[in-house]
Coordinates of C-alpha atoms in Angstrom, one line a residue:
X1 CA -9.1 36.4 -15.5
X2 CA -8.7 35.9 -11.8
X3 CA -11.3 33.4 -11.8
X4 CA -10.4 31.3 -14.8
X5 CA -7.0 31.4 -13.5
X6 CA -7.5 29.7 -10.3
X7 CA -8.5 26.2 -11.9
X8 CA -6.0 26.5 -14.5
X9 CA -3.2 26.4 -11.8
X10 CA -5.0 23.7 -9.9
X11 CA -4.8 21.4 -13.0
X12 CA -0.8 22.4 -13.8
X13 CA -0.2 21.5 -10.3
X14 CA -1.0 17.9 -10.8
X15 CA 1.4 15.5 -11.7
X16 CA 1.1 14.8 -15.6
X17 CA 0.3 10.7 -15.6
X18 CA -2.3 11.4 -12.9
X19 CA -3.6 14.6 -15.3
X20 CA -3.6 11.8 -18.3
X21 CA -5.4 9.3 -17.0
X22 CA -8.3 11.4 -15.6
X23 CA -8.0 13.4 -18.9
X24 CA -8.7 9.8 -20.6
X25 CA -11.0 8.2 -18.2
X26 CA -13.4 10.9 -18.5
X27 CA -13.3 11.2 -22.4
X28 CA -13.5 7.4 -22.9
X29 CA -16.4 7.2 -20.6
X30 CA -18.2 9.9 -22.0
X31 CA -17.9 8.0 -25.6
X32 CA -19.0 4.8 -23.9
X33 CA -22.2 6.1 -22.3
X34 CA -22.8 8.3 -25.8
X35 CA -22.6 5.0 -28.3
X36 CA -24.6 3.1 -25.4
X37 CA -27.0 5.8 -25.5
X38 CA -27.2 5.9 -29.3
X39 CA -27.1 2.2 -30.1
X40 CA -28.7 0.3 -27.0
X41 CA -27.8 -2.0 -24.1
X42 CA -25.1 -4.0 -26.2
X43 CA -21.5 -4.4 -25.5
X44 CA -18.3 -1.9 -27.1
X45 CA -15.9 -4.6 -27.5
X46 CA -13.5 -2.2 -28.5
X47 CA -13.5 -0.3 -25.5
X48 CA -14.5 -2.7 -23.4
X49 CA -12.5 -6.0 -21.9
X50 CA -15.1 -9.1 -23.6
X51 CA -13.2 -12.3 -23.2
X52 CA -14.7 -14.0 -26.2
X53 CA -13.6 -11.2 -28.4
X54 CA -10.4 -9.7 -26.8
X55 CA -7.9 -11.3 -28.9
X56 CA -9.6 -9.4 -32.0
X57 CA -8.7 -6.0 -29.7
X58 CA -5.9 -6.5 -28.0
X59 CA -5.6 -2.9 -26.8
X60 CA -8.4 -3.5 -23.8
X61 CA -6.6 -5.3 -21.7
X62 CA -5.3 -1.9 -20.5
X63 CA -7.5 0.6 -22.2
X64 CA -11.3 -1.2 -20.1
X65 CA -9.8 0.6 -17.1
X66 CA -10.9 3.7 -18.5
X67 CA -13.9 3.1 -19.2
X68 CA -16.7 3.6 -16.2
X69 CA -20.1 2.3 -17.7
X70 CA -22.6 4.1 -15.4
X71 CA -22.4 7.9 -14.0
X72 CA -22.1 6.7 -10.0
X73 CA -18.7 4.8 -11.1
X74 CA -17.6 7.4 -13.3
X75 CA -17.6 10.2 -10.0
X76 CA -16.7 7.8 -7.5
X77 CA -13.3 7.0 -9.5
X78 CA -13.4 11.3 -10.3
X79 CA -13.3 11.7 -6.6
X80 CA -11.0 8.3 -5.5
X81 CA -8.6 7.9 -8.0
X82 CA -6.8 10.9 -8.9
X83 CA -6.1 12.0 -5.4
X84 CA -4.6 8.6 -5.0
X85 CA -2.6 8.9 -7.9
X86 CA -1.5 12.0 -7.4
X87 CA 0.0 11.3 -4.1
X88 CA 1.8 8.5 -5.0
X89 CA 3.1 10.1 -8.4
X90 CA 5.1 12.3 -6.1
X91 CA 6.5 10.0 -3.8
X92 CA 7.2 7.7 -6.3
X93 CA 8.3 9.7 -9.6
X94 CA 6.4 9.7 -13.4
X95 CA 7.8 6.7 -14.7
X96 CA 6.8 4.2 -11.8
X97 CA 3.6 5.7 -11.4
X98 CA 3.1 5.4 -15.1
X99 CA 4.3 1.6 -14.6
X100 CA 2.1 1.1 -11.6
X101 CA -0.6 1.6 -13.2
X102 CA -0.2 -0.6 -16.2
X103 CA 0.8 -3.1 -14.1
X104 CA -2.2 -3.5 -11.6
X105 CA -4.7 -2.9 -14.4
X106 CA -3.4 -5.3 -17.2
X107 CA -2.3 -7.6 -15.1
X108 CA -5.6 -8.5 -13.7
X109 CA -7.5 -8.0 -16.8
X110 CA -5.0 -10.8 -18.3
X111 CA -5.7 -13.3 -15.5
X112 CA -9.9 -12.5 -15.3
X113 CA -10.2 -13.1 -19.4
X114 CA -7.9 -16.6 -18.9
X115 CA -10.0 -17.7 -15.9
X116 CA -13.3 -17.0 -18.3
X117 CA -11.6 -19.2 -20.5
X118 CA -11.1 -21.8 -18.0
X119 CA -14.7 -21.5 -17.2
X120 CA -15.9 -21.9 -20.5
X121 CA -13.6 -25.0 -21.3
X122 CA -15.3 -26.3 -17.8
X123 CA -19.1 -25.5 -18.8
X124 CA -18.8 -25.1 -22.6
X125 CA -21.2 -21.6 -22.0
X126 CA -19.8 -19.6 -24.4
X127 CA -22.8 -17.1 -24.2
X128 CA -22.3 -16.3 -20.2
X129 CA -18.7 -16.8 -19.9
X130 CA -17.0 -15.6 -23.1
X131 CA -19.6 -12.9 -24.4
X132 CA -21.8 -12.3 -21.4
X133 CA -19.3 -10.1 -19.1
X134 CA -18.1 -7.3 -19.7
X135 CA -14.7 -6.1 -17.2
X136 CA -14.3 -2.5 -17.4
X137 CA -13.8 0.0 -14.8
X138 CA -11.0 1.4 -11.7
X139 CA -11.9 -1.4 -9.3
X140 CA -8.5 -3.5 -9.7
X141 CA -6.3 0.0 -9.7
X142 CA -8.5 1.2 -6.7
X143 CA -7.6 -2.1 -4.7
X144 CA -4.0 -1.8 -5.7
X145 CA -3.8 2.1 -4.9
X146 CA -5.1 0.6 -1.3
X147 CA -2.2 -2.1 -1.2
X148 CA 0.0 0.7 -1.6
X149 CA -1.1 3.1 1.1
X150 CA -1.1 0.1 3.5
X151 CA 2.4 -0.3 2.5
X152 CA 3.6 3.0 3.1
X153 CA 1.3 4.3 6.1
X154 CA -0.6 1.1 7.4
X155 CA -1.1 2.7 11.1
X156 CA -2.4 6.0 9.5
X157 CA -6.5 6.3 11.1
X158 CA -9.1 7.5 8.7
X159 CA -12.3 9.0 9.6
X160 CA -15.4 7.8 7.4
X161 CA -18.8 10.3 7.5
X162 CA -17.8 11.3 10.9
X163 CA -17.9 8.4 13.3
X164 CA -16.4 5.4 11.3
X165 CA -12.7 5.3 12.5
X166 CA -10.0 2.8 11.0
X167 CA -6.4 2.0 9.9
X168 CA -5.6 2.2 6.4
X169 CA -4.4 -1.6 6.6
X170 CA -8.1 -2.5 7.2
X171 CA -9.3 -1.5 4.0
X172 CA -7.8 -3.7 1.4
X173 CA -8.9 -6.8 3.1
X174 CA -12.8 -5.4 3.6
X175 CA -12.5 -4.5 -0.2
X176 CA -11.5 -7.9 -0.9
X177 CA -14.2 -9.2 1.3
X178 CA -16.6 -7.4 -0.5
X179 CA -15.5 -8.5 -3.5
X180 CA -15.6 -12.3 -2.6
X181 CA -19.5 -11.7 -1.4
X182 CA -20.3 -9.8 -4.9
X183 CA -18.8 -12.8 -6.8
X184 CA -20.7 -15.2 -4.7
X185 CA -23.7 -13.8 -5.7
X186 CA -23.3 -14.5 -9.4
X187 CA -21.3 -10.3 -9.9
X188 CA -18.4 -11.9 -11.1
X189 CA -17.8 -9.2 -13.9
X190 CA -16.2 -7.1 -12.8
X191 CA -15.6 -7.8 -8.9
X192 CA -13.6 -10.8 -9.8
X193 CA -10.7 -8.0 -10.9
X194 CA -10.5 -7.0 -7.5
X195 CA -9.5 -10.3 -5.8
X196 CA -6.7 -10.5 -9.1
X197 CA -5.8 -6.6 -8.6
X198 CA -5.1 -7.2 -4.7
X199 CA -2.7 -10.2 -5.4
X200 CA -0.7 -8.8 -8.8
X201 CA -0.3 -5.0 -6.8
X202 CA 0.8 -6.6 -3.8
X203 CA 3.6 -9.4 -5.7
X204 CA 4.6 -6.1 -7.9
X205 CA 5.3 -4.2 -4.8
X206 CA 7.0 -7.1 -3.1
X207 CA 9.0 -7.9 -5.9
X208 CA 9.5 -5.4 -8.6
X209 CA 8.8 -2.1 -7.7
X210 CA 12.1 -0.2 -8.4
X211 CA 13.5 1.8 -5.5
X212 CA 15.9 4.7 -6.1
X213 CA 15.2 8.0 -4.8
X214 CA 16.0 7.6 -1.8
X215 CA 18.7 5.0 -1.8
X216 CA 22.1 5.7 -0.3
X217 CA 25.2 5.9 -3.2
X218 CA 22.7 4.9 -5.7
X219 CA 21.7 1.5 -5.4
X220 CA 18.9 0.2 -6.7
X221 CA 16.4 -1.8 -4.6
X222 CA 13.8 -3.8 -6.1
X223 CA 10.4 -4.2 -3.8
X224 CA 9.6 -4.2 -0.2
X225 CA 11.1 -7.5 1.7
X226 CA 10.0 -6.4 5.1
X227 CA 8.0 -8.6 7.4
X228 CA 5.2 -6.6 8.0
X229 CA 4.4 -6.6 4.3
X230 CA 4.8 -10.5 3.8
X231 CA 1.8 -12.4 2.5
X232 CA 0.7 -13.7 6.0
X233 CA 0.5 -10.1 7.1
X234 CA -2.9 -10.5 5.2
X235 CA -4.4 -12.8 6.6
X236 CA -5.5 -14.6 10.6
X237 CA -3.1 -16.1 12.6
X238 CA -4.1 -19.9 11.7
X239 CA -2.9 -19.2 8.2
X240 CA -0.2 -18.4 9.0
X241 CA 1.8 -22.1 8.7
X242 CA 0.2 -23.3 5.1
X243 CA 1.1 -19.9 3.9
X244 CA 4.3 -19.8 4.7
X245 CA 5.1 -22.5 3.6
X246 CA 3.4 -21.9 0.1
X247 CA 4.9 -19.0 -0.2
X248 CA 8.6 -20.0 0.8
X249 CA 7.8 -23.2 -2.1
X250 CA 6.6 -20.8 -4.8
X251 CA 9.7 -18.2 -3.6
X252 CA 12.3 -20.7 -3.7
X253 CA 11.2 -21.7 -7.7
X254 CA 10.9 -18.2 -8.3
X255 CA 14.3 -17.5 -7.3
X256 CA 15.7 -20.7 -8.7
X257 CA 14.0 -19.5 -12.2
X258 CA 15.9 -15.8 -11.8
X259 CA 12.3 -14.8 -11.6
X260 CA 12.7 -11.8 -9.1
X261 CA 15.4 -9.3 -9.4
X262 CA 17.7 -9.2 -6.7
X263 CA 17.7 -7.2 -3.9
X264 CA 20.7 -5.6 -1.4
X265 CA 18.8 -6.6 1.9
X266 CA 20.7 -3.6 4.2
X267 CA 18.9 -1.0 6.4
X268 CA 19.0 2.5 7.1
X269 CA 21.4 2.2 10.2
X270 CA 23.4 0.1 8.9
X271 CA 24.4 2.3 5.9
X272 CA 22.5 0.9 3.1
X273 CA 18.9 2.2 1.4
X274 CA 15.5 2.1 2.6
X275 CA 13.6 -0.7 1.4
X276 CA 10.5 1.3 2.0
X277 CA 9.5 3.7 -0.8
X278 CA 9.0 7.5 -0.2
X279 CA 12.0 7.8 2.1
X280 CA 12.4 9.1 5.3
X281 CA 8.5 9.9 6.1
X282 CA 7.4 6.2 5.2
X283 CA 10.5 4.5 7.3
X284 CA 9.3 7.2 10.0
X285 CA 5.2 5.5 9.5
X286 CA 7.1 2.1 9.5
X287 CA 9.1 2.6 12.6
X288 CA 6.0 4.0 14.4
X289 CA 3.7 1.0 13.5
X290 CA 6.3 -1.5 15.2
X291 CA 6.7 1.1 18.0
X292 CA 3.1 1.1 18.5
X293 CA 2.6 -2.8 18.0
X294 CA 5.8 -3.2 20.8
X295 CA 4.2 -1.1 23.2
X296 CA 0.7 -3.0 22.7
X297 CA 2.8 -6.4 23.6
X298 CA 4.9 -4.7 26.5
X299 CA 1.3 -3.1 28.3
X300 CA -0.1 -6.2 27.8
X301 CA 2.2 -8.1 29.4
X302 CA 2.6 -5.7 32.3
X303 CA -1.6 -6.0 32.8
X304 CA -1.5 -10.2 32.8
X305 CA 1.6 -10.0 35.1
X306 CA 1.2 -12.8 37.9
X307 CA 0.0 -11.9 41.6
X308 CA 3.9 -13.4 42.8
X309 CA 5.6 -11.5 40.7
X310 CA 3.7 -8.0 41.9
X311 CA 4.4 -9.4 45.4
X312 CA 8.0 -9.4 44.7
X313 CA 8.3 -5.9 43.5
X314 CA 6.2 -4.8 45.9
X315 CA 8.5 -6.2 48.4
X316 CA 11.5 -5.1 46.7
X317 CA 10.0 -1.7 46.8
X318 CA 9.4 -1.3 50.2
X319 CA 12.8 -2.2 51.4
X320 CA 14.5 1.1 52.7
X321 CA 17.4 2.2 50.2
X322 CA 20.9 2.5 51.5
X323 CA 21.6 5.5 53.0
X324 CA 24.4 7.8 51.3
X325 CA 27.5 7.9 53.2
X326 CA 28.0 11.0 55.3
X327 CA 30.8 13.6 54.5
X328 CA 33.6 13.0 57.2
X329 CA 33.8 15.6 59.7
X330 CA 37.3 16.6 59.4
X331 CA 36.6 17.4 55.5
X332 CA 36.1 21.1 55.1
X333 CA 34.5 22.7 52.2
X334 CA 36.5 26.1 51.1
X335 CA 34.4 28.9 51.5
X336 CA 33.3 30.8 47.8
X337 CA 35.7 33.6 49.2
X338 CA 39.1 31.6 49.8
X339 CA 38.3 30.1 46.2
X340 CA 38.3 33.5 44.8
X341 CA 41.3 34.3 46.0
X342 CA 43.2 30.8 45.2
X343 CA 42.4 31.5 41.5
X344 CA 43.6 35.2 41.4
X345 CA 46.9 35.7 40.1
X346 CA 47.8 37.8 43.3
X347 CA 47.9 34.9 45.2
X348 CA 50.5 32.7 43.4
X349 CA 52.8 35.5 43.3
X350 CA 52.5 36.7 47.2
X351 CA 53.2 32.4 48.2
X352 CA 56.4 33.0 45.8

């Protein structure tokens, strides 16, 4: 009983949405692989996301994500995704989790199925573009479970087989760089979902995400307004102008259109709520990445200062300091002795 209890208490300790969906990923791709196995190499529209024949079943614009359609996928996501998901279900509650998730995995499969459409209204290739790919699969959640760690410990380093070091900001953008090469290549299904999962996680957590735990009198934040999460963030330095300027147009309608849900913009020290979800632990991660990226600038600067400028302070430090005035002569210090007795009762009566 000892034995059999030990993995029963590991599965009650995690969080029930996390429990669900690996509970359901693993049945529904089990029956996947059985009916493939049983009937051939031919699509399960009804489990699967088929753009030609998802308005028929509906249901798979959330329900593909389950649904891993070779072993290797199926214990990669076993061994990625429920971590993830477990560690964000307690910083961020059930019911955001739960919405998380339906979010970055419908949303995406909505967009991929209307840009198949656009493709076949293009090219009039029904065959490739309406029945010929099949989106299934934790890619777009795994990209937007990578958004979110960026967002709530960007400076954190990670160790990879030993040797490979990096920050967890790194990875989202060399997923998304792998997904761009696999699409190149003619893999649009389903590496397309990533590029769509990266953009609808990260506009979700900008904008709508609801933040209340750990808000101050119990007002409700929406999303994560900070600079270092803004689009540009993303992206090189020479982007920078045409994005922001995008980004403030498409903002700007948005707002006009009561689009986004407003937002208290206060901060911590100033007696508001932390726009950063997970409370005092992520604010702490967010505070050290700008401490670290300050004292990058300031050693920087000190290393390119100019040869005049060092010859100044060097200068200035080899002048001789003032001296410290001497005590006057005539001053006398009381002696530990006289003190003693100035502060014993004795005396004050004996000068009376």
């Amino acid at each position: 009983m000892a034995i059999l209890s030990t993995p029963l208490q590991y599965i009650k300790s995690v969080p029930p949405v996390t429990r669900f969906f690996t509970a359901a990923t693993l049945a529904s791709s089990t029956l996947y692989l059985w009916i493939r196995w049983t009937t051939g190499p031919t699509p399960v529209a009804y489990l699967t996301l088929v753009p030609g024949t998802s308005l028929f079943f509906p249901w798979t614009f959330a329900t593909s994500a389950l649904v891993e359609i070779s072993i290797i996928e199926l214990i990669i996501s076993l061994l990625v995704i429920p971590a993830s998901l477990a560690y964000f279900e307690r910083l961020w509650g059930t019911v955001e989790t739960l919405k998380f998730i339906i979010v970055c995995v419908t949303g995406p499969n909505i967009i991929g199925c209307a840009f198949n459409w656009i493709e076949f209204a293009v090219t009039r290739n029904a065959e490739l573009f309406l029945y010929g790919m099949e989106y299934h699969g934790q890619m777009a959640l795994f990209i937007s479970l990578l958004v979110s760690f960026t967002q709530v410990i960007p400076e954190h380093q990670v160790q990879i087989l030993g040797f490979i070091k990096a920050r967890v900001k790194r990875f989202p953008m060399a997923y998304l760089t792998f997904s761009t090469i696999m699409t190149l290549l003619g893999f649009q299904s389903p590496y397309i979902l990533i590029q769509f999962g990266w953009f609808v996680s990260w506009v979700y957590l900008r904008f709508y995400k609801r933040n209340v735990g750990d808000s101050l009198g119990g007002v409700v934040s929406y999303g994560d307004r900070s600079e270092t999460f803004a689009l540009t963030s993303w992206f090189p330095p020479f982007l920078h102008t045409p994005l922001s300027l995008l980004g403030n147009t498409v903002y700007k309608l948005a707002t006009r259109l009561h689009l986004l849900p407003t937002s208290v913009p206060h901060d911590i020290e100033s007696g508001g709520y932390s726009q950063v979800p997970g409370g005092a632990r992520a604010e702490a991660e967010r505070r050290r990445a700008l401490a670290l990226k300050a004292l990058d600038q300031r050693l920087a600067n000190s290393s390119s200062g100019s040869p005049t400028q060092s010859g100044i302070s060097q200068a200035q430090s080899s002048r001789p300091s003032p001296a410290a005035p001497a005590p006057a002569q005539n001053e006398r210090k009381p002696s530990p002795v006289e003190m003693d007795v100035a502060d014993t009762p004795g005396s004050d009566d004996g000068r009376r």
